[in-house]
């Protein structure tokens, strides 16, 4: 340690962390204006239903186009926004954008379906209930997943804001999934869980993000208003080895069994290879997300149906 070394070693102490501190400071200062200046944008990564390979929804992931530092990922600035409280307006912006985007996709798909039905000469029903079922297409609206950080979770406006955004967009609550990390809920008492419970009762899906990393009491699962477990990427990585790490296989198997017994769906994160995908499908996972299927991309990549999907 620099301190023990004495003298001018102080100056040499971990220049990296100095740079990071300066960085943090300047990023933190810039955060509030960044929102006003429209420097944030969202990318979307598809969620794939493992049974048939169809796109089930998309997770919205925020990015910051910083005028000096370039493109910044959320790991660089979400903790700062959480610390300063800017996460509340930023999170509301993310929610609004994501819900609007999901509605736009839905409109497009409905229009496509109506057009197809019409050109097939089956378009007599005027497509009034477009999106649920009908002549040319039978699809549910795409679900959009939005990450919530702990500070948002504890903000009194979470429920009214979310309801207002859904109502303004005319979106079914079940087309929204809020992702909350498992660790954010550890030790939460009934009062702290109430907003999430209210949202779940309205039909909003709740996913426990990065599941398996938080050391939470499994018995705790029963009292959380979650509808989905999102298994952390680290377990997916363990399955890549040949043969797969037996501990990871056992863990995933056990979690899937437990989750299904509790009526929860299982999504897996970080699927990068075909090998992982087929292994996780065999283990009973319901939905998958990862570079093997598609990297996060602009809404337009979604409109084109993620042509790259294997
Ligand atoms: P997360 O919610 O667990 O999101 C998944 C992360 O894994 C994303 O990183 C995604 O790009 C990345 N990923 C997806 N597939 C793969 C893969 O196959 N391999 C690998 N190595 N990585 C993959 P990203 O976009 O950097 O986001 C990091 C974290 O930042 C998110 O983790 C989430 O906790 C947080 N975050 C992102 N957007 C928001 C937001 O709008 N609000 C809040 N509060 N947090 C956000
Ligand atoms: Mg997430
Ligand atoms: Mg995650
Ligand atoms: Mg993660």
mmCIF file with all atom_site columns, N, CA and C in Angstrom, residues 236-271:
data_model
loop_
_atom_site.group_PDB
_atom_site.id
_atom_site.type_symbol
_atom_site.label_atom_id
_atom_site.label_alt_id
_atom_site.label_comp_id
_atom_site.label_asym_id
_atom_site.label_entity_id
_atom_site.label_seq_id
_atom_site.pdbx_PDB_ins_code
_atom_site.Cartn_x
_atom_site.Cartn_y
_atom_site.Cartn_z
_atom_site.occupancy
_atom_site.B_iso_or_equiv
_atom_site.pdbx_formal_charge
_atom_site.auth_seq_id
_atom_site.auth_comp_id
_atom_site.auth_asym_id
_atom_site.auth_atom_id
_atom_site.pdbx_PDB_model_num
ATOM 1   N N  . UNK A 1 236 ? -24.958 -19.822 -16.691 1.00 0.00 ? 236 UNK A N  1
ATOM 2   C CA . UNK A 1 236 ? -24.890 -20.142 -18.115 1.00 0.00 ? 236 UNK A CA 1
ATOM 3   C C  . UNK A 1 236 ? -23.444 -20.431 -18.505 1.00 0.00 ? 236 UNK A C  1
ATOM 4   N N  . UNK A 1 237 ? -22.527 -19.636 -17.975 1.00 0.00 ? 237 UNK A N  1
ATOM 5   C CA . UNK A 1 237 ? -21.101 -19.828 -18.289 1.00 0.00 ? 237 UNK A CA 1
ATOM 6   C C  . UNK A 1 237 ? -20.610 -21.184 -17.820 1.00 0.00 ? 237 UNK A C  1
ATOM 7   N N  . UNK A 1 238 ? -21.059 -21.609 -16.647 1.00 0.00 ? 238 UNK A N  1
ATOM 8   C CA . UNK A 1 238 ? -20.643 -22.904 -16.105 1.00 0.00 ? 238 UNK A CA 1
ATOM 9   C C  . UNK A 1 238 ? -21.051 -24.067 -16.987 1.00 0.00 ? 238 UNK A C  1
ATOM 10  N N  . UNK A 1 239 ? -22.137 -23.862 -17.754 1.00 0.00 ? 239 UNK A N  1
ATOM 11  C CA . UNK A 1 239 ? -22.635 -24.945 -18.602 1.00 0.00 ? 239 UNK A CA 1
ATOM 12  C C  . UNK A 1 239 ? -21.858 -25.071 -19.905 1.00 0.00 ? 239 UNK A C  1
ATOM 13  N N  . UNK A 1 240 ? -20.974 -24.115 -20.164 1.00 0.00 ? 240 UNK A N  1
ATOM 14  C CA . UNK A 1 240 ? -20.243 -24.110 -21.425 1.00 0.00 ? 240 UNK A CA 1
ATOM 15  C C  . UNK A 1 240 ? -19.160 -25.189 -21.461 1.00 0.00 ? 240 UNK A C  1
ATOM 16  N N  . UNK A 1 241 ? -18.641 -25.521 -20.288 1.00 0.00 ? 241 UNK A N  1
ATOM 17  C CA . UNK A 1 241 ? -17.538 -26.482 -20.256 1.00 0.00 ? 241 UNK A CA 1
ATOM 18  C C  . UNK A 1 241 ? -17.993 -27.870 -20.713 1.00 0.00 ? 241 UNK A C  1
ATOM 19  N N  . UNK A 1 242 ? -17.019 -28.638 -21.214 1.00 0.00 ? 242 UNK A N  1
ATOM 20  C CA . UNK A 1 242 ? -17.291 -30.025 -21.595 1.00 0.00 ? 242 UNK A CA 1
ATOM 21  C C  . UNK A 1 242 ? -16.518 -30.958 -20.684 1.00 0.00 ? 242 UNK A C  1
ATOM 22  N N  . UNK A 1 243 ? -17.116 -31.786 -19.887 1.00 0.00 ? 243 UNK A N  1
ATOM 23  C CA . UNK A 1 243 ? -18.553 -31.773 -19.607 1.00 0.00 ? 243 UNK A CA 1
ATOM 24  C C  . UNK A 1 243 ? -18.911 -30.563 -18.737 1.00 0.00 ? 243 UNK A C  1
ATOM 25  N N  . UNK A 1 244 ? -20.170 -30.217 -18.747 1.00 0.00 ? 244 UNK A N  1
ATOM 26  C CA . UNK A 1 244 ? -20.612 -29.064 -17.963 1.00 0.00 ? 244 UNK A CA 1
ATOM 27  C C  . UNK A 1 244 ? -20.287 -29.283 -16.487 1.00 0.00 ? 244 UNK A C  1
ATOM 28  N N  . UNK A 1 245 ? -20.025 -28.188 -15.804 1.00 0.00 ? 245 UNK A N  1
ATOM 29  C CA . UNK A 1 245 ? -19.756 -28.240 -14.374 1.00 0.00 ? 245 UNK A CA 1
ATOM 30  C C  . UNK A 1 245 ? -20.979 -28.846 -13.670 1.00 0.00 ? 245 UNK A C  1
ATOM 31  N N  . UNK A 1 246 ? -20.784 -30.032 -13.061 1.00 0.00 ? 246 UNK A N  1
ATOM 32  C CA . UNK A 1 246 ? -21.945 -30.728 -12.474 1.00 0.00 ? 246 UNK A CA 1
ATOM 33  C C  . UNK A 1 246 ? -22.653 -29.877 -11.414 1.00 0.00 ? 246 UNK A C  1
ATOM 34  N N  . UNK A 1 247 ? -21.892 -29.060 -10.728 1.00 0.00 ? 247 UNK A N  1
ATOM 35  C CA . UNK A 1 247 ? -22.505 -28.216 -9.696  1.00 0.00 ? 247 UNK A CA 1
ATOM 36  C C  . UNK A 1 247 ? -23.486 -27.228 -10.333 1.00 0.00 ? 247 UNK A C  1
ATOM 37  N N  . UNK A 1 248 ? -23.091 -26.685 -11.500 1.00 0.00 ? 248 UNK A N  1
ATOM 38  C CA . UNK A 1 248 ? -23.976 -25.735 -12.177 1.00 0.00 ? 248 UNK A CA 1
ATOM 39  C C  . UNK A 1 248 ? -25.211 -26.438 -12.730 1.00 0.00 ? 248 UNK A C  1
ATOM 40  N N  . UNK A 1 249 ? -24.994 -27.645 -13.277 1.00 0.00 ? 249 UNK A N  1
ATOM 41  C CA . UNK A 1 249 ? -26.136 -28.403 -13.798 1.00 0.00 ? 249 UNK A CA 1
ATOM 42  C C  . UNK A 1 249 ? -27.130 -28.667 -12.674 1.00 0.00 ? 249 UNK A C  1
ATOM 43  N N  . UNK A 1 250 ? -26.611 -29.132 -11.552 1.00 0.00 ? 250 UNK A N  1
ATOM 44  C CA . UNK A 1 250 ? -27.478 -29.429 -10.417 1.00 0.00 ? 250 UNK A CA 1
ATOM 45  C C  . UNK A 1 250 ? -28.207 -28.175 -9.943  1.00 0.00 ? 250 UNK A C  1
ATOM 46  N N  . UNK A 1 251 ? -27.483 -27.083 -9.897  1.00 0.00 ? 251 UNK A N  1
ATOM 47  C CA . UNK A 1 251 ? -28.096 -25.845 -9.437  1.00 0.00 ? 251 UNK A CA 1
ATOM 48  C C  . UNK A 1 251 ? -29.240 -25.427 -10.364 1.00 0.00 ? 251 UNK A C  1
ATOM 49  N N  . UNK A 1 252 ? -28.954 -25.410 -11.668 1.00 0.00 ? 252 UNK A N  1
ATOM 50  C CA . UNK A 1 252 ? -29.978 -24.975 -12.614 1.00 0.00 ? 252 UNK A CA 1
ATOM 51  C C  . UNK A 1 252 ? -31.183 -25.903 -12.556 1.00 0.00 ? 252 UNK A C  1
ATOM 52  N N  . UNK A 1 253 ? -30.899 -27.204 -12.523 1.00 0.00 ? 253 UNK A N  1
ATOM 53  C CA . UNK A 1 253 ? -31.991 -28.186 -12.424 1.00 0.00 ? 253 UNK A CA 1
ATOM 54  C C  . UNK A 1 253 ? -32.862 -27.924 -11.200 1.00 0.00 ? 253 UNK A C  1
ATOM 55  N N  . UNK A 1 254 ? -32.209 -27.721 -10.088 1.00 0.00 ? 254 UNK A N  1
ATOM 56  C CA . UNK A 1 254 ? -32.930 -27.504 -8.827  1.00 0.00 ? 254 UNK A CA 1
ATOM 57  C C  . UNK A 1 254 ? -33.751 -26.235 -8.861  1.00 0.00 ? 254 UNK A C  1
ATOM 58  N N  . UNK A 1 255 ? -33.147 -25.164 -9.391  1.00 0.00 ? 255 UNK A N  1
ATOM 59  C CA . UNK A 1 255 ? -33.854 -23.887 -9.440  1.00 0.00 ? 255 UNK A CA 1
ATOM 60  C C  . UNK A 1 255 ? -35.062 -23.974 -10.366 1.00 0.00 ? 255 UNK A C  1
ATOM 61  N N  . UNK A 1 256 ? -34.888 -24.640 -11.512 1.00 0.00 ? 256 UNK A N  1
ATOM 62  C CA . UNK A 1 256 ? -36.001 -24.760 -12.449 1.00 0.00 ? 256 UNK A CA 1
ATOM 63  C C  . UNK A 1 256 ? -37.155 -25.526 -11.797 1.00 0.00 ? 256 UNK A C  1
ATOM 64  N N  . UNK A 1 257 ? -36.810 -26.621 -11.120 1.00 0.00 ? 257 UNK A N  1
ATOM 65  C CA . UNK A 1 257 ? -37.842 -27.419 -10.449 1.00 0.00 ? 257 UNK A CA 1
ATOM 66  C C  . UNK A 1 257 ? -38.568 -26.584 -9.395  1.00 0.00 ? 257 UNK A C  1
ATOM 67  N N  . UNK A 1 258 ? -37.783 -25.907 -8.575  1.00 0.00 ? 258 UNK A N  1
ATOM 68  C CA . UNK A 1 258 ? -38.367 -25.089 -7.507  1.00 0.00 ? 258 UNK A CA 1
ATOM 69  C C  . UNK A 1 258 ? -39.227 -23.965 -8.090  1.00 0.00 ? 258 UNK A C  1
ATOM 70  N N  . UNK A 1 259 ? -38.672 -23.279 -9.091  1.00 0.00 ? 259 UNK A N  1
ATOM 71  C CA . UNK A 1 259 ? -39.393 -22.148 -9.694  1.00 0.00 ? 259 UNK A CA 1
ATOM 72  C C  . UNK A 1 259 ? -40.729 -22.620 -10.262 1.00 0.00 ? 259 UNK A C  1
ATOM 73  N N  . UNK A 1 260 ? -40.690 -23.706 -11.021 1.00 0.00 ? 260 UNK A N  1
ATOM 74  C CA . UNK A 1 260 ? -41.922 -24.189 -11.634 1.00 0.00 ? 260 UNK A CA 1
ATOM 75  C C  . UNK A 1 260 ? -42.932 -24.635 -10.576 1.00 0.00 ? 260 UNK A C  1
ATOM 76  N N  . UNK A 1 261 ? -42.421 -25.231 -9.508  1.00 0.00 ? 261 UNK A N  1
ATOM 77  C CA . UNK A 1 261 ? -43.324 -25.649 -8.427  1.00 0.00 ? 261 UNK A CA 1
ATOM 78  C C  . UNK A 1 261 ? -44.006 -24.448 -7.792  1.00 0.00 ? 261 UNK A C  1
ATOM 79  N N  . UNK A 1 262 ? -43.306 -23.305 -7.795  1.00 0.00 ? 262 UNK A N  1
ATOM 80  C CA . UNK A 1 262 ? -43.871 -22.088 -7.215  1.00 0.00 ? 262 UNK A CA 1
ATOM 81  C C  . UNK A 1 262 ? -44.646 -21.274 -8.261  1.00 0.00 ? 262 UNK A C  1
ATOM 82  N N  . UNK A 1 263 ? -44.758 -21.804 -9.471  1.00 0.00 ? 263 UNK A N  1
ATOM 83  C CA . UNK A 1 263 ? -45.497 -21.092 -10.516 1.00 0.00 ? 263 UNK A CA 1
ATOM 84  C C  . UNK A 1 263 ? -44.704 -19.984 -11.176 1.00 0.00 ? 263 UNK A C  1
ATOM 85  N N  . UNK A 1 264 ? -43.377 -20.032 -11.052 1.00 0.00 ? 264 UNK A N  1
ATOM 86  C CA . UNK A 1 264 ? -42.536 -19.003 -11.665 1.00 0.00 ? 264 UNK A CA 1
ATOM 87  C C  . UNK A 1 264 ? -41.915 -19.524 -12.955 1.00 0.00 ? 264 UNK A C  1
ATOM 88  N N  . UNK A 1 265 ? -41.757 -18.632 -13.927 1.00 0.00 ? 265 UNK A N  1
ATOM 89  C CA . UNK A 1 265 ? -41.058 -18.983 -15.149 1.00 0.00 ? 265 UNK A CA 1
ATOM 90  C C  . UNK A 1 265 ? -39.557 -18.749 -14.944 1.00 0.00 ? 265 UNK A C  1
ATOM 91  N N  . UNK A 1 266 ? -38.737 -19.410 -15.753 1.00 0.00 ? 266 UNK A N  1
ATOM 92  C CA . UNK A 1 266 ? -37.287 -19.232 -15.650 1.00 0.00 ? 266 UNK A CA 1
ATOM 93  C C  . UNK A 1 266 ? -36.727 -18.684 -16.960 1.00 0.00 ? 266 UNK A C  1
ATOM 94  N N  . UNK A 1 267 ? -36.040 -17.560 -16.854 1.00 0.00 ? 267 UNK A N  1
ATOM 95  C CA . UNK A 1 267 ? -35.326 -16.985 -17.992 1.00 0.00 ? 267 UNK A CA 1
ATOM 96  C C  . UNK A 1 267 ? -33.839 -17.121 -17.715 1.00 0.00 ? 267 UNK A C  1
ATOM 97  N N  . UNK A 1 268 ? -33.056 -17.417 -18.754 1.00 0.00 ? 268 UNK A N  1
ATOM 98  C CA . UNK A 1 268 ? -31.610 -17.486 -18.546 1.00 0.00 ? 268 UNK A CA 1
ATOM 99  C C  . UNK A 1 268 ? -30.925 -16.360 -19.298 1.00 0.00 ? 268 UNK A C  1
ATOM 100 N N  . UNK A 1 269 ? -29.947 -15.777 -18.640 1.00 0.00 ? 269 UNK A N  1
ATOM 101 C CA . UNK A 1 269 ? -29.197 -14.668 -19.213 1.00 0.00 ? 269 UNK A CA 1
ATOM 102 C C  . UNK A 1 269 ? -27.894 -15.165 -19.811 1.00 0.00 ? 269 UNK A C  1
ATOM 103 N N  . UNK A 1 270 ? -27.347 -14.404 -20.738 1.00 0.00 ? 270 UNK A N  1
ATOM 104 C CA . UNK A 1 270 ? -25.973 -14.620 -21.178 1.00 0.00 ? 270 UNK A CA 1
ATOM 105 C C  . UNK A 1 270 ? -25.745 -15.886 -21.977 1.00 0.00 ? 270 UNK A C  1
ATOM 106 N N  . UNK A 1 271 ? -26.755 -16.310 -22.740 1.00 0.00 ? 271 UNK A N  1
ATOM 107 C CA . UNK A 1 271 ? -26.581 -17.495 -23.582 1.00 0.00 ? 271 UNK A CA 1
ATOM 108 C C  . UNK A 1 271 ? -25.764 -17.084 -24.811 1.00 0.00 ? 271 UNK A C  1
#
